[in-house]
Amino acid sequence: MKPARLLPLVLISSLMLAVPASAEDASIRVPDFKFAPKSTTIDVGDTVTWNFEGPTDHTATSDRGQAVKFASGLLNADKSFSFKFTKPGRFTFHCEPHPFMKGSVTVGKDTVAKSFTKAAVKGSKKAVKATVTLKEDAKVTLSVKGPKRKSVTKSLKKGKHSVAVGKLKAGSYKATVVALDAFKVKTTKKATVTVG
């Protein structure tokens, strides 16, 4: 072949190599008493398939309190279960009869470094109130320690919100506000406030 004819083939080949590969679905093996791999990373919209290989019955069941829920039911050798992940985040799962079997699927990338940049914490006559402006959906917990210990947790959408712990005795309290995002990243603010 003449060098002039090779040039278009070389250009086409190099262009094909430069195109990023599209996201692929993932597979997790479930031999007896473990998930392999234990951690998997995929893109939003990808599907994970758990392939059960051992003679013992196992499940792939999402942990509670997450934005996605799935449950394979009891499965053993030559069975599989698939789930399509449509929300970004880090989602953990376990085997119901064998809770020591744990794994996680990270979907997409965490594009928000901190769930909030500021939080205002104030004490009143019988309560402690935190006001946060969330840059993303998060689970927000307000904990207080002092003459009484209490905490409140709420799953909140992006935007401005208040969380309060009430029915407190008078005194000085150490308050902690924690926002936990879908990737299990915490943003924390601590303050000392007076109640009463």
Short mmCIF file of C-alpha atoms in Angstrom, two decimals:
data_model
loop_
_atom_site.label_atom_id
_atom_site.label_comp_id
_atom_site.label_asym_id
_atom_site.label_seq_id
_atom_site.Cartn_x
_atom_site.Cartn_y
_atom_site.Cartn_z
CA MET A 1 0.00 0.00 0.00
CA LYS A 2 1.27 3.47 -0.83
CA PRO A 3 2.01 5.89 2.05
CA ALA A 4 -0.62 8.34 0.72
CA ARG A 5 -3.31 5.68 1.10
CA LEU A 6 -2.21 4.83 4.65
CA LEU A 7 -2.64 8.40 5.90
CA PRO A 8 -6.50 8.34 5.94
CA LEU A 9 -6.47 4.99 7.77
CA VAL A 10 -4.01 6.30 10.36
CA LEU A 11 -6.13 9.43 10.90
CA ILE A 12 -9.35 7.43 11.30
CA SER A 13 -7.65 5.01 13.72
CA SER A 14 -6.27 7.83 15.86
CA LEU A 15 -9.69 9.55 15.96
CA MET A 16 -11.33 6.32 17.14
CA LEU A 17 -8.78 6.08 19.96
CA ALA A 18 -9.41 9.70 21.00
CA VAL A 19 -13.17 9.21 21.47
CA PRO A 20 -13.88 8.44 25.14
CA ALA A 21 -15.46 5.08 25.81
CA SER A 22 -19.11 5.18 26.78
CA ALA A 23 -20.07 4.13 30.27
CA GLU A 24 -20.56 0.44 30.78
CA ASP A 25 -22.77 -1.47 33.15
CA ALA A 26 -21.07 -3.21 36.06
CA SER A 27 -21.10 -6.74 37.39
CA ILE A 28 -20.63 -7.89 40.98
CA ARG A 29 -19.92 -11.52 41.76
CA VAL A 30 -21.49 -13.10 44.85
CA PRO A 31 -19.49 -16.21 45.67
CA ASP A 32 -20.24 -17.57 49.11
CA PHE A 33 -20.09 -14.89 51.83
CA LYS A 34 -18.66 -11.89 49.94
CA PHE A 35 -19.32 -9.33 47.22
CA ALA A 36 -16.57 -9.05 44.60
CA PRO A 37 -15.69 -6.31 44.04
CA LYS A 38 -16.80 -4.81 47.33
CA SER A 39 -16.92 -1.27 45.80
CA THR A 40 -18.07 -0.37 42.29
CA THR A 41 -18.15 2.96 40.46
CA ILE A 42 -20.59 3.63 37.60
CA ASP A 43 -22.20 6.52 35.73
CA VAL A 44 -25.76 7.72 36.33
CA GLY A 45 -28.10 5.54 34.26
CA ASP A 46 -25.87 2.45 34.39
CA THR A 47 -27.05 -0.93 35.64
CA VAL A 48 -25.35 -3.16 38.20
CA THR A 49 -25.89 -6.91 37.99
CA TRP A 50 -25.18 -9.14 40.98
CA ASN A 51 -24.26 -12.69 39.83
CA PHE A 52 -24.85 -15.26 42.55
CA GLU A 53 -22.39 -18.18 42.40
CA GLY A 54 -22.41 -20.00 45.72
CA PRO A 55 -24.67 -22.74 47.02
CA THR A 56 -25.80 -20.61 49.98
CA ASP A 57 -28.74 -18.20 49.56
CA HIS A 58 -27.76 -14.51 49.66
CA THR A 59 -29.36 -11.14 48.89
CA ALA A 60 -28.24 -7.78 47.54
CA THR A 61 -30.33 -5.35 49.62
CA SER A 62 -29.91 -1.57 49.84
CA ASP A 63 -29.23 -0.13 53.29
CA ARG A 64 -32.02 1.93 54.87
CA GLY A 65 -32.29 5.71 54.60
CA GLN A 66 -30.87 6.10 51.10
CA ALA A 67 -32.30 7.74 47.99
CA VAL A 68 -32.47 4.39 46.19
CA LYS A 69 -34.01 1.13 47.35
CA PHE A 70 -33.49 -2.34 45.91
CA ALA A 71 -33.78 -5.93 47.11
CA SER A 72 -32.90 -9.04 45.14
CA GLY A 73 -34.63 -11.52 47.41
CA LEU A 74 -32.84 -14.77 48.32
CA LEU A 75 -30.80 -16.10 45.39
CA ASN A 76 -28.15 -18.77 44.94
CA ALA A 77 -25.97 -20.32 42.19
CA ASP A 78 -26.67 -19.31 38.57
CA LYS A 79 -29.15 -16.58 39.52
CA SER A 80 -28.69 -12.85 38.96
CA PHE A 81 -30.30 -9.56 39.96
CA SER A 82 -29.97 -6.22 38.12
CA PHE A 83 -30.74 -2.66 39.22
CA LYS A 84 -30.48 0.58 37.20
CA PHE A 85 -29.10 3.55 39.17
CA THR A 86 -30.71 6.84 38.08
CA LYS A 87 -29.54 9.08 40.96
CA PRO A 88 -25.98 10.14 41.81
CA GLY A 89 -24.52 9.19 45.18
CA ARG A 90 -22.78 6.47 47.13
CA PHE A 91 -25.20 3.68 47.93
CA THR A 92 -24.40 0.87 50.33
CA PHE A 93 -25.89 -2.61 50.37
CA HIS A 94 -25.71 -5.84 52.35
CA CYS A 95 -26.86 -9.47 52.43
CA GLU A 96 -29.91 -9.82 54.70
CA PRO A 97 -29.12 -13.27 56.16
CA HIS A 98 -25.39 -12.41 56.40
CA PRO A 99 -25.15 -8.71 57.41
CA PHE A 100 -21.33 -8.87 57.56
CA MET A 101 -21.44 -9.05 53.74
CA LYS A 102 -21.35 -5.40 52.66
CA GLY A 103 -20.65 -3.42 49.51
CA SER A 104 -21.15 -0.06 47.84
CA VAL A 105 -21.94 1.45 44.46
CA THR A 106 -20.78 5.01 43.71
CA VAL A 107 -22.90 6.56 40.97
CA GLY A 108 -21.53 9.61 39.15
CA LYS A 109 -19.33 12.26 40.73
CA ASP A 110 -19.85 14.49 43.76
CA THR A 111 -19.91 17.96 42.19
CA VAL A 112 -20.60 19.89 45.43
CA ALA A 113 -17.65 20.08 47.83
CA LYS A 114 -19.69 21.23 50.87
CA SER A 115 -23.44 20.86 51.35
CA PHE A 116 -23.55 24.29 53.02
CA THR A 117 -21.00 27.05 53.52
CA LYS A 118 -22.70 28.73 56.50
CA ALA A 119 -25.08 27.67 59.24
CA ALA A 120 -26.59 29.93 61.90
CA VAL A 121 -27.19 28.29 65.28
CA LYS A 122 -29.16 30.15 67.97
CA GLY A 123 -30.55 29.37 71.38
CA SER A 124 -33.95 30.59 72.56
CA LYS A 125 -36.10 30.17 75.67
CA LYS A 126 -36.47 26.34 75.36
CA ALA A 127 -34.87 25.38 72.04
CA VAL A 128 -31.82 25.41 69.79
CA LYS A 129 -32.44 26.26 66.15
CA ALA A 130 -30.11 25.86 63.16
CA THR A 131 -30.71 27.58 59.82
CA VAL A 132 -28.79 26.26 56.81
CA THR A 133 -28.89 26.97 53.09
CA LEU A 134 -28.19 23.70 51.33
CA LYS A 135 -26.46 23.64 47.95
CA GLU A 136 -27.71 20.06 47.41
CA ASP A 137 -30.16 17.58 48.92
CA ALA A 138 -28.84 16.26 52.24
CA LYS A 139 -29.75 14.59 55.50
CA VAL A 140 -29.33 17.27 58.20
CA THR A 141 -28.83 16.44 61.87
CA LEU A 142 -28.85 18.96 64.72
CA SER A 143 -27.40 17.52 67.95
CA VAL A 144 -27.19 19.33 71.29
CA LYS A 145 -25.26 18.40 74.44
CA GLY A 146 -25.67 20.19 77.75
CA PRO A 147 -28.17 19.88 80.60
CA LYS A 148 -30.05 17.63 78.12
CA ARG A 149 -28.90 15.63 75.09
CA LYS A 150 -31.11 15.54 72.02
CA SER A 151 -30.91 15.37 68.26
CA VAL A 152 -33.18 15.78 65.25
CA THR A 153 -32.53 14.46 61.73
CA LYS A 154 -34.37 15.54 58.57
CA SER A 155 -33.91 14.70 54.88
CA LEU A 156 -34.02 18.08 53.14
CA LYS A 157 -33.97 19.38 49.57
CA LYS A 158 -31.62 22.05 48.24
CA GLY A 159 -32.54 25.49 49.64
CA LYS A 160 -32.95 27.30 52.97
CA HIS A 161 -34.21 25.28 55.95
CA SER A 162 -34.47 25.41 59.73
CA VAL A 163 -34.05 22.49 62.10
CA ALA A 164 -34.84 22.82 65.81
CA VAL A 165 -34.41 20.79 68.97
CA GLY A 166 -37.03 21.81 71.53
CA LYS A 167 -38.12 21.18 75.12
CA LEU A 168 -34.65 21.87 76.50
CA LYS A 169 -33.70 22.86 80.04
CA ALA A 170 -31.99 26.21 80.58
CA GLY A 171 -28.22 26.22 80.28
CA SER A 172 -25.26 26.19 77.92
CA TYR A 173 -25.31 23.72 75.01
CA LYS A 174 -22.78 22.55 72.46
CA ALA A 175 -24.63 22.28 69.17
CA THR A 176 -23.46 20.41 66.08
CA VAL A 177 -25.09 20.66 62.63
CA VAL A 178 -24.13 17.91 60.16
CA ALA A 179 -25.28 17.70 56.54
CA LEU A 180 -24.69 14.27 54.97
CA ASP A 181 -24.97 14.24 51.18
CA ALA A 182 -25.76 11.32 48.87
CA PHE A 183 -22.02 10.54 48.56
CA LYS A 184 -21.77 10.16 52.36
CA VAL A 185 -19.70 13.37 52.64
CA LYS A 186 -20.28 15.39 55.82
CA THR A 187 -20.35 19.18 56.20
CA THR A 188 -20.21 20.21 59.87
CA LYS A 189 -20.74 23.38 61.92
CA LYS A 190 -20.29 23.57 65.71
CA ALA A 191 -21.45 26.31 68.07
CA THR A 192 -22.00 26.96 71.76
CA VAL A 193 -25.40 28.50 72.56
CA THR A 194 -27.42 29.43 75.62
CA VAL A 195 -30.98 28.26 76.24
CA GLY A 196 -33.32 30.01 78.69
#
